[in-house]
Amino acid sequence: MKIAIDVMGGDYAPKEIVEGVEQARDINSDVIYQLFGDRNKINKYLKNNDSIEIHHTEEYISMDDEPTKAIKKKKNSSLVLAAKSVKEGNSDSLFSAGNTGAIMVAGLLIVGRIKGIDRPGLTTTLPVIDNDMGFTMIDCGANADTKLLNIKQYALMGKYYAENVKKIDNPRIGLINNGTESDKGNIQHREMYEMLSEMNSINFIGNIESRDLLNGVTDVAVTDGFTGNAVLKTIEGTALSMMNLIKKEIKSNGMKSKIGALLLKNSFKDVGRKMDYTRYGGALLLGLKAPVVKSHGNSKAKTVKNSLVEIQNIVDSGLTNSINDYFDNDQNKTEK
Amino acid sequence: MKIAIDVMGGDYAPKEIVEGVEQARDINSDVIYQLFGDRNKINKYLKNNDSIEIHHTEEYISMDDEPTKAIKKKKNSSLVLAAKSVKEGNSDSLFSAGNTGAIMVAGLLIVGRIKGIDRPGLTTTLPVIDNDMGFTMIDCGANADTKLLNIKQYALMGKYYAENVKKIDNPRIGLINNGTESDKGNIQHREMYEMLSEMNSINFIGNIESRDLLNGVTDVAVTDGFTGNAVLKTIEGTALSMMNLIKKEIKSNGMKSKIGALLLKNSFKDVGRKMDYTRYGGALLLGLKAPVVKSHGNSKAKTVKNSLVEIQNIVDSGLTNSINDYFDNDQNKTEK
C-alpha cells in the first residue's frame, strides 16, 4: 500500500507532518509513505527514511489560496502532485492537513468521483459517550447546497463506511432533523425523510435530533452539508468551551480546587481522550475513486499518525470497491 | 403588570408551575400572576394566594396534541384562555411550559403578530464563557422554512431585544454560516449575508461560525430556524453529554477521583450554573403583540421563576413598543 502525503499542508507543516509519518511508519512499515514536498525541509525533520519516498517539489498551496484557482494554477504544488499520483495509480490514498477547499477540489477534479456519485460527502467519526465506536456523520460540509440525490448517496456511502471500515452489521442510519416525528423539518428535510424511508437497502431509523448524537442514537447520521457543518462545529466549540470553563473555574476556586483537580487528573485525561475525535483519524471525502483524507489545519504529529493508521484501515477494508460495485450495478441506479 | 400563566402545561404541571409562580411572587408581588387551570389542582399546591388570580378551567392541551387542531378545538384549554386574556388586553404577557407547537400557534393566531412582521422568531439567550450576559439566538426553530424577509426581521428584532432587554449599545449582529468569509455558505446563506450587509440600521459583523458562539463572538446570532434549532440542540446535547461523561469517569476512577470531585464541588457547581441557560428565562416568541414565553417541557419551579422574572424585564423594557414603532414607520418598510 502506498499513501501520498501532502507534507506542506497544515499550520505545523512540514515538521509535525513528517513526525506523524514517522510515528505511523513505526507502527506499520509495510506501507510506503510518499512524501510530496520540499526535500530540504523534509530532511530537516526526517530521522529515518525506511519505507519513505520523497517526491520533491518547492511549490505548495497555502491556507489562504483560493481553492479552485490554486489547484488549476499550482500544477507542481505538493497537493496537486500527490493527487495526481493517486489518479495515475501510483498511490492508494491521499492525505493532507492543508487548505480544506483545495483538498476537496483536488479530490473532485484530480482523483475523481466514483461513477454514479453526484457529489462526494465529507465523513467524520465523532465520539459517543457510552461506546468506543463513535458515530459517523456525512456530509460535514463538502456540499452546502444539498439535493435529494446527494442525501440518498450519503446514506448508501455511510452504510458501506460503517459496514466495511467499522465492521457494524446492518448499521443504523438516521437523518438529522429538528424533531424525531416523521412530519418534522422544513420542506427539504421532509422530502429527505420520505425518500430515505422508501429505501430498502438501508436500515433507516428515522429522524434524529442533534441533541442525542453523542448518546449514540445512531451509527450513521446523514445530513445536508450546511447543517452537518454547523452541528460539527457546535460540538467542537461546546466541548472546547466547557473544558476551558472547567479550567477557569478550578483556577478561580483556590487551593482546594487545585488539589481536587490534581486528584481528578486521570478522570480528566479520560474525558479528554474520549472527546478527542482526532483518534478516529481525519475527515474522509467519500465517493472518490480512492480515499482522500484531510485532518484539521492545526494537526500535530499524533493526529497525522492517527489519520495515516485510519487510512490503512480504509484502504484495506475495500470500502471504495464496495461503493463502486453498488453504483456500477445497473439495477441500483433505479433502486429505491 | 399582569402575566397570564398556563398552569397545566409542562411535564411537572401544575405542581412545579405553581411553586415557580410563588417563588416569582415572593420576589415581586407588584405583579398579578394570573393562573389559568384547574382550581382544585392549583389549590393543592398553592400556599399563599397573594397577588394571584385563578382563572378556572378543566380543559388543557397535552404534549401529544396536534398544535393547530388543539388550539382550534380546545377553546377552553388553559393555554387558549391565557392567550385570549392577552389578546383582550387583560394580560401583558403569556407564559407556558407546555406543548411548544401549540404555544407558537396560540401566539400566532390568538395573541397575533405585530403589523409588518411576517413570522415571529423564537429567541433564546445562551451562555458565554467569559461574560454573564450570554448571547441571543434568533430563530431557534419557530420557522423551519425561512425566507430572506424573515432573516431581515430577525436581525431587527434581535437588535431591539439586545438593546431594550439586555441594555447593550449598538449590539453586534452575526449570521451563523459555515465559514466567516463573505462568500461562505449555500445559496440561501450567501443571499442572507448580502442582505444583512446592506442594512444600515444594524451593526452587522458578518458571518460567524457556530464553534465560536460560546466564546462570545456576537451579541445576537441570526439564523434560519432549521439551523438555529440544530445548533441549540447540539449545544444542549454536547454540554449534557460532557457533564455525564465527567461523572462517569469520576465514578470509574476509584476513591482518589471521588475525593477530587468532592474538593471540586464548588467549581463544578459554578460550571453548572454558568452553563444553565434557564437562568436567562425561557424562549421568547418575538414579533408578537405581547411577549409569549415558553420554557422547556421539563421545567421545574426554579426555571418557571426565572422565566417569570425575565418576562417582567421584557414587559418593563418596552421591547414590544420599540419593534412596533419601527415596523409602523412607513419609511422603514422599504429601508435597507
XYZ file of C-alpha atoms in Angstrom:
672
model
C 0.000 0.000 0.000
C 1.191 3.488 -0.873
C -0.104 6.691 0.708
C 0.518 10.049 -0.985
C 1.094 12.691 1.703
C 0.996 16.451 1.175
C 3.807 17.325 3.586
C 3.479 21.079 3.031
C -0.194 21.428 4.084
C -1.161 22.453 7.621
C -0.330 25.072 10.226
C 2.560 22.977 11.558
C 3.824 21.645 8.230
C 6.203 20.176 7.396
C 7.578 19.421 10.884
C 4.517 17.815 12.507
C 3.515 16.061 9.285
C 6.942 14.416 8.975
C 6.912 13.408 12.649
C 3.413 11.941 12.282
C 4.504 9.951 9.251
C 7.430 8.510 11.202
C 5.103 7.537 14.057
C 2.776 5.769 11.604
C 5.730 4.083 9.916
C 6.959 2.818 13.279
C 3.566 1.110 13.683
C 3.410 -0.266 10.145
C 6.484 -0.250 7.921
C 4.825 -2.380 5.223
C 3.251 0.775 3.848
C 5.168 3.110 1.531
C 4.774 6.689 2.766
C 5.161 9.010 -0.229
C 6.075 12.489 0.955
C 5.293 15.286 -1.514
C 7.126 18.486 -0.606
C 10.404 20.295 -0.272
C 13.206 17.739 0.167
C 15.407 20.111 2.154
C 12.678 20.985 4.591
C 11.590 17.364 4.930
C 15.134 16.160 5.593
C 15.478 18.721 8.359
C 12.933 16.722 10.385
C 13.151 13.196 8.979
C 15.056 10.899 11.312
C 14.906 7.674 9.343
C 13.828 7.155 5.742
C 12.747 3.494 5.983
C 9.534 2.953 3.980
C 9.598 6.608 2.962
C 9.802 8.079 -0.540
C 10.380 11.777 -1.114
C 8.790 13.405 -4.167
C 10.478 16.761 -4.304
C 8.656 19.983 -5.161
C 9.034 23.515 -3.883
C 5.551 24.729 -4.777
C 2.691 24.420 -2.292
C -0.844 25.670 -1.693
C -1.275 27.960 1.298
C -4.245 28.189 3.648
C -5.274 31.500 2.062
C -5.168 30.369 -1.574
C -8.483 30.348 -3.433
C -9.092 26.579 -3.801
C -10.126 26.097 -7.448
C -7.669 28.675 -8.750
C -4.839 27.172 -6.698
C -5.476 23.628 -7.950
C -5.573 24.846 -11.562
C -2.554 27.162 -11.403
C -0.199 25.483 -8.957
C 0.403 22.390 -11.087
C 3.559 21.492 -9.175
C 2.229 22.053 -5.695
C 2.687 19.226 -3.218
C -1.101 18.698 -3.010
C -1.649 18.564 -6.780
C 1.295 16.200 -7.327
C 0.093 13.919 -4.519
C -3.427 13.864 -6.001
C -2.027 13.120 -9.473
C -0.046 10.224 -8.043
C -3.353 8.753 -6.809
C -5.050 9.404 -10.131
C -2.251 7.665 -12.027
C -2.462 4.609 -9.809
C 0.885 5.200 -8.119
C -0.748 5.800 -4.720
C -3.734 4.206 -2.979
C -4.840 7.213 -0.957
C -4.220 10.914 -0.387
C -3.629 12.689 2.938
C -3.355 16.417 3.652
C -3.777 18.759 6.618
C -3.807 21.787 4.308
C -6.388 24.094 2.737
C -9.735 22.262 3.081
C -11.291 23.726 -0.037
C -8.226 22.906 -2.114
C -8.191 19.303 -0.860
C -11.831 18.914 -1.840
C -11.216 20.393 -5.282
C -8.137 18.184 -5.773
C -10.222 15.160 -4.783
C -13.058 16.088 -7.123
C -11.054 17.252 -10.148
C -7.898 15.125 -9.964
C -8.676 11.918 -8.050
C -12.207 11.934 -9.471
C -15.599 10.683 -8.393
C -16.790 7.097 -8.448
C -19.063 6.730 -11.484
C -22.649 7.431 -10.446
C -21.768 9.590 -7.436
C -23.076 13.135 -7.856
C -21.136 14.807 -5.021
C -18.704 13.337 -2.506
C -19.551 13.707 1.178
C -17.206 14.727 3.971
C -17.359 11.958 6.556
C -16.256 12.307 10.173
C -16.450 9.932 13.114
C -17.343 11.627 16.385
C -17.356 10.300 19.937
C -20.232 8.586 21.691
C -20.270 8.693 25.497
C -21.070 5.036 26.143
C -19.065 3.222 23.498
C -15.750 3.492 21.774
C -17.062 3.178 18.225
C -18.419 6.706 17.929
C -20.877 7.632 15.209
C -20.241 8.735 11.647
C -21.658 11.925 10.179
C -21.973 12.529 6.428
C -21.936 15.262 4.965
C -19.937 17.522 7.293
C -19.657 20.327 4.773
C -18.362 19.238 1.366
C -21.587 20.360 -0.242
C -23.601 23.211 1.259
C -26.332 23.084 -1.407
C -27.560 19.544 -0.972
C -30.034 17.843 -3.298
C -32.194 14.804 -2.541
C -29.939 12.643 -4.719
C -26.951 13.619 -2.575
C -28.735 12.586 0.628
C -29.595 9.224 -0.900
C -25.972 8.651 -1.854
C -24.697 9.835 1.542
C -26.958 7.271 3.215
C -25.602 4.499 0.989
C -21.966 5.550 1.342
C -22.423 5.933 5.095
C -23.801 2.422 5.250
C -20.805 0.994 3.376
C -18.410 3.007 5.533
C -19.974 1.664 8.752
C -20.047 -1.895 7.416
C -16.600 -2.066 5.830
C -14.469 0.185 7.994
C -16.227 -0.006 11.352
C -17.483 -3.581 10.938
C -21.017 -2.743 12.045
C -23.678 -5.172 10.810
C -26.755 -3.531 9.389
C -25.765 -0.065 10.663
C -28.491 2.319 11.827
C -28.898 5.310 9.517
C -30.625 8.420 10.943
C -31.494 11.770 9.383
C -30.620 14.860 11.439
C -33.840 16.840 11.710
C -35.473 19.286 14.111
C -37.629 16.656 15.785
C -37.964 12.872 15.721
C -41.517 12.652 14.353
C -41.893 11.819 10.674
C -43.524 15.141 9.785
C -40.754 17.308 11.297
C -38.412 19.633 9.438
C -38.604 22.122 6.633
C -39.868 21.152 3.170
C -36.437 19.887 2.136
C -35.973 17.681 5.195
C -39.486 16.254 4.978
C -38.657 15.177 1.421
C -35.365 13.656 2.593
C -37.211 11.705 5.283
C -39.732 10.361 2.810
C -37.058 9.293 0.346
C -34.915 7.580 2.982
C -37.998 5.789 4.363
C -38.562 4.225 0.962
C -35.015 2.880 0.535
C -34.969 -0.879 1.114
C -31.205 -1.132 1.008
C -30.554 0.756 4.259
C -31.614 0.329 7.882
C -33.248 3.762 8.200
C -34.215 4.514 11.796
C -35.925 7.831 11.003
C -35.323 11.381 12.149
C -32.817 12.007 14.901
C -32.092 15.183 16.871
C -28.622 16.639 17.163
C -29.026 16.694 20.957
C -28.855 12.860 21.021
C -25.843 12.329 18.759
C -23.211 11.914 21.484
C -25.509 9.461 23.249
C -25.166 7.027 20.375
C -28.658 7.381 18.916
C -27.363 6.202 15.510
C -24.361 4.635 13.767
C -24.547 6.961 10.772
C -26.023 10.476 10.883
C -26.992 11.647 7.414
C -27.331 15.396 6.932
C -27.117 18.132 4.360
C -23.658 19.712 4.286
C -24.804 23.031 5.709
C -26.459 21.561 8.801
C -23.729 18.933 9.204
C -21.079 21.616 9.230
C -22.986 23.656 11.816
C -23.531 20.603 14.033
C -19.883 19.512 13.792
C -18.619 22.975 14.678
C -21.118 23.300 17.524
C -19.971 20.008 19.049
C -16.323 21.099 18.752
C -16.996 24.567 20.135
C -19.181 23.461 23.034
C -16.802 20.694 24.145
C -13.818 23.025 23.982
C -15.643 25.867 25.753
C -16.696 23.537 28.551
C -13.166 22.273 29.074
C -11.946 25.882 29.189
C -14.727 26.845 31.574
C -13.857 23.975 33.916
C -10.180 25.002 33.889
C -11.130 28.615 34.577
C -13.435 27.727 37.482
C -10.792 25.442 39.001
C -8.248 28.265 38.852
C -10.577 30.765 40.466
C -11.671 28.492 43.320
C -8.394 28.418 45.236
C -6.096 25.725 46.582
C -8.807 23.199 47.479
C -9.929 23.178 43.861
C -6.390 22.776 42.592
C -5.810 19.732 44.779
C -9.144 18.320 43.614
C -8.091 18.811 40.013
C -4.835 17.017 40.714
C -6.723 14.043 42.151
C -9.014 14.089 39.128
C -6.142 14.198 36.657
C -6.803 10.687 35.369
C -10.530 11.272 35.033
C -9.980 14.495 33.093
C -7.454 12.709 30.903
C -10.041 10.012 30.149
C -12.620 12.665 29.312
C -10.153 14.435 27.047
C -9.238 11.188 25.332
C -12.887 10.250 24.870
C -13.841 13.623 23.386
C -10.734 13.808 21.183
C -12.184 12.650 17.906
C -8.893 13.008 16.066
C -8.209 9.493 17.367
C -10.669 8.354 14.674
C -8.449 9.909 12.003
C -9.338 12.902 9.876
C -12.336 13.596 7.689
C -12.771 11.289 4.712
C -14.043 12.621 1.401
C -16.281 9.719 0.473
C -17.375 8.941 -3.083
C -13.998 9.363 -4.772
C -12.043 6.709 -6.679
C -9.585 6.473 -3.765
C -9.774 7.622 -0.142
C -8.885 11.300 0.306
C -8.436 12.217 3.964
C -7.998 15.669 5.427
C -7.170 16.467 9.007
C -7.555 19.803 10.820
C -5.173 22.568 9.771
C -3.858 22.637 13.332
C -2.955 18.922 13.337
C 0.093 17.838 15.273
C 2.076 14.633 14.764
C -0.298 12.445 16.788
C -3.291 13.430 14.685
C -1.335 12.849 11.481
C -0.324 9.419 12.756
C -3.956 8.564 13.654
C -5.113 9.648 10.212
C -2.489 7.552 8.456
C -3.380 4.478 10.522
C -7.065 5.036 9.726
C -6.283 5.422 6.015
C -4.698 1.971 6.101
C -7.910 0.567 7.633
C -9.968 2.262 4.957
C -7.832 1.052 2.066
C -7.696 -2.492 3.497
C -11.450 -2.553 4.100
C -12.261 -2.473 0.404
C -14.698 0.401 1.007
C -14.071 2.057 -2.345
C -14.745 -1.209 -4.186
C -17.985 -1.776 -2.280
C -19.288 1.668 -3.208
C -18.036 1.265 -6.750
C -19.722 -2.130 -7.149
C -23.003 -0.807 -5.818
C -23.143 2.184 -8.136
C -21.830 0.127 -11.062
C -24.799 -2.225 -10.779
C -27.441 -1.095 -13.262
C -30.213 -2.355 -11.056
C -29.209 0.002 -8.272
C -29.459 3.049 -10.453
C -33.225 2.916 -10.175
C -33.387 1.024 -6.900
C -35.174 2.511 -4.003
C -48.388 44.218 35.242
C -50.369 41.036 34.687
C -48.900 37.764 33.455
C -51.178 35.035 32.079
C -49.783 31.646 33.081
C -50.793 28.296 31.584
C -50.557 26.268 34.788
C -51.456 22.977 33.090
C -48.608 22.924 30.535
C -45.361 21.022 31.184
C -44.166 17.624 32.367
C -44.358 18.709 36.027
C -47.532 20.764 35.788
C -49.315 22.008 37.760
C -47.118 21.418 40.845
C -43.822 22.929 39.667
C -45.560 25.727 37.784
C -47.464 26.814 40.901
C -44.301 26.621 43.020
C -42.379 28.675 40.446
C -45.109 31.305 40.435
C -44.927 31.575 44.218
C -41.144 31.982 44.058
C -41.525 34.765 41.494
C -44.268 36.390 43.568
C -42.012 36.344 46.623
C -39.501 38.374 44.599
C -42.041 40.787 43.124
C -45.569 40.941 44.487
C -46.455 44.046 42.466
C -47.229 41.779 39.537
C -50.562 39.987 39.229
C -49.952 36.323 38.430
C -52.990 35.007 36.545
C -53.149 31.240 36.802
C -55.180 29.515 34.089
C -56.033 25.928 35.031
C -57.901 23.598 37.308
C -58.681 25.399 40.571
C -58.701 22.187 42.619
C -55.342 21.066 41.355
C -53.849 24.537 41.763
C -55.086 24.881 45.332
C -53.474 21.574 46.211
C -50.071 23.241 45.769
C -50.746 26.933 46.328
C -49.529 28.051 49.745
C -50.491 31.705 49.621
C -52.714 33.492 47.111
C -51.282 36.997 47.472
C -51.007 38.662 44.037
C -52.504 35.556 42.469
C -55.708 35.227 40.442
C -57.122 31.850 39.488
C -58.973 31.534 36.181
C -60.610 28.152 36.455
C -60.821 25.695 33.552
C -60.601 21.926 33.409
C -59.566 21.638 29.767
C -55.898 21.624 28.799
C -53.628 20.852 25.837
C -51.358 17.856 26.273
C -47.820 17.409 24.963
C -49.095 14.963 22.307
C -51.908 17.129 20.939
C -51.545 18.265 17.326
C -50.882 22.012 17.808
C -53.164 23.758 15.309
C -56.029 21.346 15.859
C -55.711 21.657 19.641
C -55.769 25.466 19.584
C -58.839 25.460 17.333
C -60.807 22.746 19.140
C -59.849 23.178 22.792
C -61.383 26.630 23.161
C -61.470 26.365 26.943
C -57.994 24.978 27.437
C -55.765 26.781 29.916
C -53.393 27.841 27.106
C -56.108 29.210 24.822
C -57.800 31.115 27.660
C -54.461 32.576 28.776
C -53.680 33.668 25.213
C -57.151 35.214 24.859
C -56.615 37.141 28.042
C -53.502 38.693 26.429
C -55.350 39.412 23.204
C -58.169 41.147 25.055
C -55.720 43.354 26.929
C -56.342 41.744 30.300
C -52.784 40.398 30.486
C -49.423 41.832 29.439
C -47.672 38.576 28.621
C -48.186 34.816 28.268
C -46.120 32.044 29.860
C -46.334 28.281 29.295
C -44.072 25.230 29.706
C -46.453 23.119 27.608
C -46.665 21.858 24.018
C -44.203 24.014 22.051
C -46.103 23.871 18.776
C -49.366 24.783 20.485
C -47.753 27.760 22.245
C -46.442 29.029 18.924
C -49.827 28.609 17.249
C -51.583 30.324 20.180
C -49.098 33.182 19.906
C -49.560 33.499 16.176
C -53.322 33.022 15.931
C -54.589 34.439 19.227
C -52.062 36.972 20.541
C -51.231 37.963 16.958
C -48.233 39.370 15.135
C -47.003 42.934 15.229
C -48.137 44.581 11.987
C -45.412 44.174 9.373
C -43.823 41.081 10.925
C -44.027 38.100 8.588
C -43.104 35.355 11.061
C -42.185 35.560 14.739
C -38.772 34.214 15.765
C -38.013 32.018 18.754
C -35.356 33.841 20.766
C -33.112 32.223 23.360
C -30.227 33.567 25.397
C -27.361 31.116 25.780
C -24.251 31.276 27.951
C -20.931 32.811 27.026
C -17.846 31.543 28.852
C -16.262 34.898 29.647
C -19.209 37.089 30.495
C -22.512 36.842 32.251
C -24.597 38.432 29.515
C -24.673 35.438 27.190
C -25.663 35.808 23.554
C -29.080 35.761 21.950
C -30.006 33.455 19.091
C -32.969 34.094 16.785
C -34.653 31.960 15.249
C -34.259 28.813 17.332
C -36.931 26.919 15.457
C -40.235 28.770 15.136
C -39.918 28.751 11.369
C -38.038 25.940 9.619
C -38.643 27.326 6.103
C -37.001 30.711 6.409
C -37.219 33.414 3.760
C -34.894 36.401 3.321
C -37.554 38.723 4.718
C -37.657 36.662 7.915
C -33.889 36.931 8.384
C -34.084 40.700 7.956
C -36.786 40.921 10.594
C -34.950 38.561 12.961
C -31.896 40.823 12.741
C -34.001 43.885 13.583
C -35.923 42.196 16.379
C -32.686 40.756 17.765
C -31.206 44.236 17.802
C -34.168 45.652 19.734
C -34.093 42.722 22.131
C -30.394 43.235 22.875
C -30.838 47.000 23.242
C -34.021 47.091 25.287
C -33.846 43.969 27.425
C -30.101 43.384 27.714
C -29.147 47.068 27.579
C -26.389 46.525 25.020
C -25.479 49.621 22.990
C -25.187 49.013 19.268
C -25.305 45.216 19.656
C -23.219 43.073 17.321
C -25.375 41.050 14.917
C -23.763 37.981 13.279
C -25.115 35.460 10.775
C -24.452 31.789 11.558
C -22.753 30.386 8.487
C -20.292 27.616 7.602
C -17.284 29.939 7.489
C -16.523 33.549 8.352
C -15.589 34.760 4.866
C -18.220 36.742 2.973
C -18.582 34.153 0.199
C -19.280 31.205 2.533
C -22.487 29.230 2.780
C -25.081 27.790 0.475
C -27.014 29.966 -1.980
C -29.573 30.911 0.653
C -26.979 31.960 3.244
C -24.941 33.947 0.736
C -28.113 35.890 -0.044
C -28.752 36.424 3.661
C -25.207 37.724 4.114
C -25.571 40.157 1.250
C -28.895 41.471 2.501
C -27.678 41.926 6.085
C -24.530 43.692 4.814
C -26.692 46.292 3.146
C -28.804 47.093 6.216
C -27.743 50.428 7.679
C -29.895 50.078 10.766
C -27.927 47.208 12.330
C -24.330 46.660 13.419
C -23.733 43.618 11.209
C -20.403 41.960 11.990
C -20.641 39.391 9.186
C -20.656 35.612 9.178
C -19.929 33.762 12.391
C -19.290 30.068 12.986
C -21.245 28.026 15.499
C -17.943 26.891 17.060
C -17.351 30.434 18.385
C -20.781 31.136 19.859
C -19.987 30.245 23.484
C -16.851 32.382 23.247
C -18.975 35.482 22.829
C -18.251 36.181 19.168
C -21.527 38.111 18.887
C -24.359 39.635 20.916
C -27.072 38.405 18.566
C -26.749 35.315 16.355
C -29.211 35.448 13.474
C -30.038 32.130 11.816
C -32.708 30.314 9.874
C -34.974 28.284 12.156
C -33.727 24.927 10.924
C -30.048 25.634 11.570
C -30.814 27.517 14.791
C -32.730 24.568 16.132
C -29.899 22.160 15.245
C -27.291 24.448 16.851
C -29.357 24.939 20.021
C -29.923 21.199 20.431
C -26.262 20.436 19.720
C -25.125 22.877 22.422
C -27.593 21.337 24.883
C -26.675 17.767 23.972
C -22.915 18.285 23.994
C -22.896 20.127 27.318
C -25.090 17.494 28.940
C -23.096 14.600 27.468
C -19.855 16.105 28.724
C -21.207 16.547 32.233
C -22.392 12.909 32.167
C -19.063 11.745 30.811
C -17.176 13.573 33.560
C -19.435 11.989 36.209
C -18.942 8.552 34.672
C -15.157 8.881 34.527
C -15.033 10.106 38.130
C -17.053 7.092 39.254
C -14.839 4.636 37.392
C -11.546 6.079 38.632
C -11.830 4.992 42.261
C -11.608 6.709 45.622
C -8.927 9.257 44.672
C -11.213 10.578 41.964
C -14.191 10.740 44.309
C -12.248 12.825 46.813
C -11.055 15.048 43.975
C -14.644 15.543 42.855
C -15.616 16.469 46.408
C -12.893 19.114 46.536
C -14.041 20.405 43.148
C -17.688 20.590 44.189
C -17.772 24.387 44.095
C -16.031 24.559 40.738
C -18.445 22.049 39.214
C -21.340 23.991 40.711
C -20.023 27.173 39.077
C -19.703 25.369 35.753
C -23.238 24.008 36.067
C -24.579 27.438 36.966
C -22.744 29.051 34.065
C -23.978 26.516 31.508
C -27.541 26.511 32.859
C -29.176 28.846 30.405
C -32.580 28.538 32.043
C -31.311 31.304 34.336
C -31.918 33.609 31.346
C -35.597 32.590 31.335
C -37.329 30.621 28.618
C -37.544 31.135 24.886
C -39.315 34.287 23.765
C -41.508 34.271 20.688
C -40.513 37.642 19.288
C -42.647 39.628 16.854
C -45.985 39.226 18.638
C -48.177 41.978 20.079
C -47.159 40.892 23.593
C -44.304 38.728 24.906
C -45.067 34.998 24.722
C -42.514 32.937 26.620
C -42.153 29.172 26.655
C -39.860 27.193 28.860
C -38.735 23.565 28.427
C -41.387 20.903 28.981
C -39.247 19.532 31.809
C -39.126 22.860 33.676
C -39.088 22.783 37.431
C -40.075 25.611 39.775
C -36.729 27.433 39.533
C -36.921 27.646 35.754
C -40.513 28.849 35.917
C -39.472 31.512 38.435
C -36.569 32.635 36.203
C -38.888 32.864 33.209
C -41.428 34.947 35.104
C -38.735 37.330 36.355
C -37.404 37.660 32.804
C -40.905 38.314 31.466
C -41.148 41.264 33.867
C -37.878 42.633 32.452
C -39.171 42.218 28.929
C -42.510 43.890 29.592
C -40.821 46.736 31.506
C -38.236 47.233 28.766
C -40.784 48.413 26.238
C -39.407 45.948 23.692
C -42.749 45.319 22.009
C -43.312 49.050 21.552
C -39.855 49.517 20.050
C -40.456 46.811 17.471
C -43.956 48.066 16.849
C -42.767 51.642 16.312
C -40.072 50.532 13.920
C -42.388 48.473 11.734
C -45.138 51.055 11.971
C -42.858 53.664 10.413
C -43.602 53.787 6.704
C -40.039 54.728 5.911
C -38.739 51.511 7.407
C -40.904 49.339 5.216
C -38.572 49.966 2.312
C -35.481 50.818 4.351
C -32.370 48.759 3.918
